[in-house]
mmCIF file of C-alpha atoms in Angstrom:
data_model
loop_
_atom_site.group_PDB
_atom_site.id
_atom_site.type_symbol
_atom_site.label_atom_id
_atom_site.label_comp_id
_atom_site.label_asym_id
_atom_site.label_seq_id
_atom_site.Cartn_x
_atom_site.Cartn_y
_atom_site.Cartn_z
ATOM 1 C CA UNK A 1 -28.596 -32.591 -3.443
ATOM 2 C CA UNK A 2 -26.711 -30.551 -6.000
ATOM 3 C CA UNK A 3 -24.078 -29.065 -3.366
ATOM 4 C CA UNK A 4 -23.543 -32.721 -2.014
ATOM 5 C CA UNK A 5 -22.270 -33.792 -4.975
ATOM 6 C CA UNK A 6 -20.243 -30.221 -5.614
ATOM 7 C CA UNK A 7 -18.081 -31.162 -2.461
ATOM 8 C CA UNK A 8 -18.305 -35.268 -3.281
ATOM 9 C CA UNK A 9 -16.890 -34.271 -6.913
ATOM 10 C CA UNK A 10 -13.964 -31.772 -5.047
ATOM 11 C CA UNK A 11 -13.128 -34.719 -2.660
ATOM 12 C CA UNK A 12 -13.004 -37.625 -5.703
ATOM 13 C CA UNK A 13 -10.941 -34.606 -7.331
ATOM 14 C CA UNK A 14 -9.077 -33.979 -4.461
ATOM 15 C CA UNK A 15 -7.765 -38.163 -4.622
ATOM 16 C CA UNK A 16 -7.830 -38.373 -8.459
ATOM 17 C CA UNK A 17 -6.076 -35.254 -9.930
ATOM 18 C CA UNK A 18 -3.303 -36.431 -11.843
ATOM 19 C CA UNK A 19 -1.084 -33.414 -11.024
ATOM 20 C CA UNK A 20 -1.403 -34.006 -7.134
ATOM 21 C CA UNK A 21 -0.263 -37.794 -7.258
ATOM 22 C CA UNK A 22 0.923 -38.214 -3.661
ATOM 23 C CA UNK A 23 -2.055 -38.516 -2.300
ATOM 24 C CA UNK A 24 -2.401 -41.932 -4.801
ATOM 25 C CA UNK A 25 1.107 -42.933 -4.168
ATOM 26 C CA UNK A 26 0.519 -42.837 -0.381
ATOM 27 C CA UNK A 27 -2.509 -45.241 -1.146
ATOM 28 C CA UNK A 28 -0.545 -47.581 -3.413
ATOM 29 C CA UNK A 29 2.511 -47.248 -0.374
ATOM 30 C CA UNK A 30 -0.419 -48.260 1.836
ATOM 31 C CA UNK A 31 -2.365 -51.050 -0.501
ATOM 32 C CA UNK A 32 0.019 -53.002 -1.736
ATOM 33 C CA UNK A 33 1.114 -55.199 1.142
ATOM 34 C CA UNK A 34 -2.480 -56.433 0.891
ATOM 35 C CA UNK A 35 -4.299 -58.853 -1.014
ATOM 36 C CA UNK A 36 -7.930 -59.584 -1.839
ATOM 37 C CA UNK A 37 -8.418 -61.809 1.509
ATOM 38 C CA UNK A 38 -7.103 -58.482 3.356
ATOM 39 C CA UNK A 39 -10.545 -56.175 2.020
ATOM 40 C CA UNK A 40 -11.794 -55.346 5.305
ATOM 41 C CA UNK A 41 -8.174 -54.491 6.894
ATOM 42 C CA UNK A 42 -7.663 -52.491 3.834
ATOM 43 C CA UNK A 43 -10.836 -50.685 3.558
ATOM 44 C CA UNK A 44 -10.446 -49.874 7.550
ATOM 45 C CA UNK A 45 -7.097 -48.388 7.106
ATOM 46 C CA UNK A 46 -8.161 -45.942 4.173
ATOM 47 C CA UNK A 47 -11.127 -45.228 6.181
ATOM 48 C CA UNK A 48 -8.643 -44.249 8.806
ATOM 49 C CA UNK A 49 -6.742 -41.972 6.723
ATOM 50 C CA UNK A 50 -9.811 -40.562 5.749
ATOM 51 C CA UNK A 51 -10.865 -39.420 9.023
ATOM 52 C CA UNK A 52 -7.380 -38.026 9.443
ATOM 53 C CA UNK A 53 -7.573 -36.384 6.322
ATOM 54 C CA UNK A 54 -11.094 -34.944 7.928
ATOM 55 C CA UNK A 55 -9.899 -33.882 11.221
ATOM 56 C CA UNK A 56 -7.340 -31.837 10.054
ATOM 57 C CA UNK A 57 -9.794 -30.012 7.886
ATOM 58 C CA UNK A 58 -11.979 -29.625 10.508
ATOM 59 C CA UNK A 59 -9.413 -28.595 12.985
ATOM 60 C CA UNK A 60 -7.842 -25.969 10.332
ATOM 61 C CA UNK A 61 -11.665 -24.888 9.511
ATOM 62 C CA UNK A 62 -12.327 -23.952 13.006
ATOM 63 C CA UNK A 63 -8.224 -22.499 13.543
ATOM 64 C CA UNK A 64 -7.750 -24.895 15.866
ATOM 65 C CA UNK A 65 -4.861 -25.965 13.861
ATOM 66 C CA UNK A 66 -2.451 -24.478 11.023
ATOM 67 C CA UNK A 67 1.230 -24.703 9.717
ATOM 68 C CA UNK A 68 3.049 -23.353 7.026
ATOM 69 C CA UNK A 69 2.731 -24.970 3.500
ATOM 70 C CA UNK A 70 6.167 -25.990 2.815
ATOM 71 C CA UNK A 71 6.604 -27.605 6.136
ATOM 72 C CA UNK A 72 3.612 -29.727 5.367
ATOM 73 C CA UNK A 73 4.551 -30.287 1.516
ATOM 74 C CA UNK A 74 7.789 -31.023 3.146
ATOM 75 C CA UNK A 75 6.123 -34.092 5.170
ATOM 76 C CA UNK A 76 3.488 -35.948 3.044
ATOM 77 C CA UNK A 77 5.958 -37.206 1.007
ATOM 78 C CA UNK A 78 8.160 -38.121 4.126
ATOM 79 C CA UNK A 79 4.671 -40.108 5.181
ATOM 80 C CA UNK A 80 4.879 -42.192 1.711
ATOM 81 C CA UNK A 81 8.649 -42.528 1.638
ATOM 82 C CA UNK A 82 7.812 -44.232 5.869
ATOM 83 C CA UNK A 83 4.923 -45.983 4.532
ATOM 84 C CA UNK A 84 6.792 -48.050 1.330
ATOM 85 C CA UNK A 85 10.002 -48.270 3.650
ATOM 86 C CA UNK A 86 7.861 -50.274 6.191
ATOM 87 C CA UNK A 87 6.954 -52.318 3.353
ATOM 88 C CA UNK A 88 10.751 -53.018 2.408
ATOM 89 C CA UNK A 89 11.376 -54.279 5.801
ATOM 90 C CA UNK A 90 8.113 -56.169 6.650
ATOM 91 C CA UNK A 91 8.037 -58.007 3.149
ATOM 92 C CA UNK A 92 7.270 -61.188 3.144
ATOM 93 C CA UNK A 93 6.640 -61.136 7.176
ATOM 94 C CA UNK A 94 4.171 -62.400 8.347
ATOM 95 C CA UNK A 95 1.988 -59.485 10.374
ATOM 96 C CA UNK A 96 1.349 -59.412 13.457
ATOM 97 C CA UNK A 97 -1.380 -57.905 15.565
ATOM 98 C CA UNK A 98 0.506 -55.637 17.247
ATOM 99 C CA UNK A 99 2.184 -54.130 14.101
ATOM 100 C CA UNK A 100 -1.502 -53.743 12.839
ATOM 101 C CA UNK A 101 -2.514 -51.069 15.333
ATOM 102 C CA UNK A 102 0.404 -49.496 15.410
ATOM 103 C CA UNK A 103 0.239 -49.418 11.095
ATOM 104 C CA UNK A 104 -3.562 -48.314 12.283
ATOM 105 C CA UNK A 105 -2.509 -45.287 14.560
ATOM 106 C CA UNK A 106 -0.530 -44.273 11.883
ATOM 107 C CA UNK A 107 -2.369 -44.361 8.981
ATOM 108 C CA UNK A 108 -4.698 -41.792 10.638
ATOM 109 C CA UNK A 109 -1.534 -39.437 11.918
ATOM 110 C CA UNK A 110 -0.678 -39.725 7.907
ATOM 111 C CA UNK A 111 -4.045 -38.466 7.498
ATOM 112 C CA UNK A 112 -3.757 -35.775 9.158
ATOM 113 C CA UNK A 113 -1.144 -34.469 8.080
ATOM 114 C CA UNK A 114 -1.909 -34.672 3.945
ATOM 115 C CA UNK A 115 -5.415 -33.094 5.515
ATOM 116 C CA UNK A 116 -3.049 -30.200 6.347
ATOM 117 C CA UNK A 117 -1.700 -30.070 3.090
ATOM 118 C CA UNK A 118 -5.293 -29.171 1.773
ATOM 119 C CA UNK A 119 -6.523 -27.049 4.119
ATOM 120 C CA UNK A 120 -5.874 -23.808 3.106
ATOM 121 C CA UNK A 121 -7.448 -24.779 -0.655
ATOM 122 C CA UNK A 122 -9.972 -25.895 1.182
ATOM 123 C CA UNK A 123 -10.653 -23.142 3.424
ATOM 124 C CA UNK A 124 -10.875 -20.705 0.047
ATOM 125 C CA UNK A 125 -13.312 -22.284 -1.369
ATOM 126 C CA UNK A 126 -16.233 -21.990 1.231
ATOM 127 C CA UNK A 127 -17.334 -18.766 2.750
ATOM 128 C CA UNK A 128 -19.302 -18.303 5.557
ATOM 129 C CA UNK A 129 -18.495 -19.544 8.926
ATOM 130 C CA UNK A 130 -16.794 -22.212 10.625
ATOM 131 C CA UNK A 131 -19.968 -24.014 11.547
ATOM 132 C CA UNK A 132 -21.747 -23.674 7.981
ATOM 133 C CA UNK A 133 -18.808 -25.444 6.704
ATOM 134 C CA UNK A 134 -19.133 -28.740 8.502
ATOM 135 C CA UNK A 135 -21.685 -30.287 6.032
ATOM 136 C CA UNK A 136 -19.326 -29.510 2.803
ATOM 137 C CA UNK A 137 -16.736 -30.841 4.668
ATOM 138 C CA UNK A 138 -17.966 -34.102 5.610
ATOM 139 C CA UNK A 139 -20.192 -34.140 1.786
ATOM 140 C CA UNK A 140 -15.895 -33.536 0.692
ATOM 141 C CA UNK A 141 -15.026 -36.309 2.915
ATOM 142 C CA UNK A 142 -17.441 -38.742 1.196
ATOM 143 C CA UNK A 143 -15.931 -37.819 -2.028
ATOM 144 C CA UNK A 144 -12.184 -38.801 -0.624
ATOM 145 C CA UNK A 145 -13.337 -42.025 0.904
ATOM 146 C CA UNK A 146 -15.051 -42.992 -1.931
ATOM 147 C CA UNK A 147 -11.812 -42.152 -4.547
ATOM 148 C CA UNK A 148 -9.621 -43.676 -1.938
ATOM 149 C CA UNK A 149 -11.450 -46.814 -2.622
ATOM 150 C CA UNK A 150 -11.573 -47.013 -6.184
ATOM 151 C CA UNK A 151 -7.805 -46.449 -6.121
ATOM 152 C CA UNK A 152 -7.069 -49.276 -3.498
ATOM 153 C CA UNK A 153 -9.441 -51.725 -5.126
ATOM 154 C CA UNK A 154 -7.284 -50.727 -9.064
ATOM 155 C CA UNK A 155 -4.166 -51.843 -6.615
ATOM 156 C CA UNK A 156 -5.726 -55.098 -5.517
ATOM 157 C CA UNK A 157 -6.330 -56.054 -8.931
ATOM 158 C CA UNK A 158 -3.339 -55.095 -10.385
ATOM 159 C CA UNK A 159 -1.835 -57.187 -7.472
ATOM 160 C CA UNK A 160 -3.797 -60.250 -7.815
ATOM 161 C CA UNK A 161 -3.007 -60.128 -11.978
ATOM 162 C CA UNK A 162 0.980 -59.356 -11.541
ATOM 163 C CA UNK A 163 0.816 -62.398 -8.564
ATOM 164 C CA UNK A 164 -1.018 -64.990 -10.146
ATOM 165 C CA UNK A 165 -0.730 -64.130 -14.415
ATOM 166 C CA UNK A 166 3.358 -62.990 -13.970
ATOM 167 C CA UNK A 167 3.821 -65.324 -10.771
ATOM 168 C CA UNK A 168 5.287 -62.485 -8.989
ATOM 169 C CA UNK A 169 5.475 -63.695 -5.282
ATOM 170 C CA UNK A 170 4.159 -61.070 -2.877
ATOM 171 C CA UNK A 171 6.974 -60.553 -1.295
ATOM 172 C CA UNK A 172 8.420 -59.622 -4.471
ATOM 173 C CA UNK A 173 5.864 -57.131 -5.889
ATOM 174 C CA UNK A 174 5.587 -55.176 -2.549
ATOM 175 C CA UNK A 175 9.478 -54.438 -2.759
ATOM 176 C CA UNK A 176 9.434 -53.917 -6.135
ATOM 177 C CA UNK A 177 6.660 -51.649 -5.961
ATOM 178 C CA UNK A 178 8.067 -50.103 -2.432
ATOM 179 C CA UNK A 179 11.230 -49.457 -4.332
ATOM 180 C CA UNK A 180 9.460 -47.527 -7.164
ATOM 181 C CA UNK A 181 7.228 -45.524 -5.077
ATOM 182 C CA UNK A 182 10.314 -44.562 -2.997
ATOM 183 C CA UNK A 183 12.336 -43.507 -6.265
ATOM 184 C CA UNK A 184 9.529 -41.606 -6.914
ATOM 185 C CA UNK A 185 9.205 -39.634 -3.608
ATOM 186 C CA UNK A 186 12.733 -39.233 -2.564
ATOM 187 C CA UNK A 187 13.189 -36.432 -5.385
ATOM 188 C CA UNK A 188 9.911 -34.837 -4.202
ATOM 189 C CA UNK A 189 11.553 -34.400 -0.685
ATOM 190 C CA UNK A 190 14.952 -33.451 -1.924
ATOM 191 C CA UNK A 191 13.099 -30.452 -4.347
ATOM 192 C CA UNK A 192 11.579 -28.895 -1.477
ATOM 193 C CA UNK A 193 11.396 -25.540 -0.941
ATOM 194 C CA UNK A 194 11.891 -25.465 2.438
ATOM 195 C CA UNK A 195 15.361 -26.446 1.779
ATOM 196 C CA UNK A 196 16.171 -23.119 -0.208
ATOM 197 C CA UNK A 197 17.017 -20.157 2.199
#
């Protein structure tokens, strides 16, 4: 029981460390659109990106799979920067099923690529084979899923406060908040070293 929650704590970690914010950005990029009503659709989606997330581990555990760090630290902030564009342009739209699965097909390509971006951390840390590592991997999974949901859920309420307290519309708050997020990541993709030769 101790080593589950060894690889449950590196997975909340892995969501929660303030120095590695994408991966929350990418959550707020994918949360905000939604509101309270939405729980199950949300909760699906970051489910989703958590088996993404998994699959690329998995697939870069076994060496199924594996690219170079900057070209992946190069896209998962090209994923949020998508994500909280498709918010700017679907604001205030109403959704549509079809837009759902495709939003759902993507979410879990997202996933596995910001799995990619961990996988060589991940790799370091557990010995052994390929095989004795699916266990911490899916205990590390639990940890992700669970972090992903706290984070989501802090989104909802701070949604439901700034729409109903501040009578933000929610068309309004998931621009304004797409706008910030995408301030934030555009300098994150400019900075990158696989720009300098």
């Amino acid at each position: 029981m101790s080593e589950f929650w060894i690889y449950f704590q590196i997975g909340l970690k892995h969501v929660l460390d303030i120095h590695a914010y994408d991966h929350v950005l990418f959550l707020i990029a994918l949360a905000i659109p939604f509101s309270f009503k939405d729980w199950k659709r949300v909760v699906l989606l970051v489910t989703l990106f958590t088996i993404g997330h998994t699959m690329a581990l998995m697939l870069s555990v076994f060496g199924i799979i594996a690219i170079k760090v900057n070209v992946v630290e190069l896209l998962i902030p090209i994923t949020i920067l998508i994500t909280a564009l498709f918010n700017l342009f679907t604001a205030g739209k109403s959704s549509k099923k079809e837009s759902i699965n495709v939003v759902f097909f993507i979410t879990l390509f997202f996933g596995i690529i910001h799995g990619l971006g961990f996988s060589n951390y991940f790799k370091s840390i557990l010995g052994g084979d390929a095989a004795s590592k699916v266990l911490p991997l899916s205990e590390f999974a639990l940890g992700i899923e669970a972090a992903q949901i706290v984070v989501v859920f802090v989104v909802l309420i701070v949604s439901y406060i700034v729409q109903t307290v501040f009578r933000f519309s929610k068309r309004d708050w998931t621009l304004v908040m797409s706008a910030f997020i995408i301030g934030v990541v555009i300098p994150l993709i400019i900075e990158s070293e696989i720009w300098i030769r």
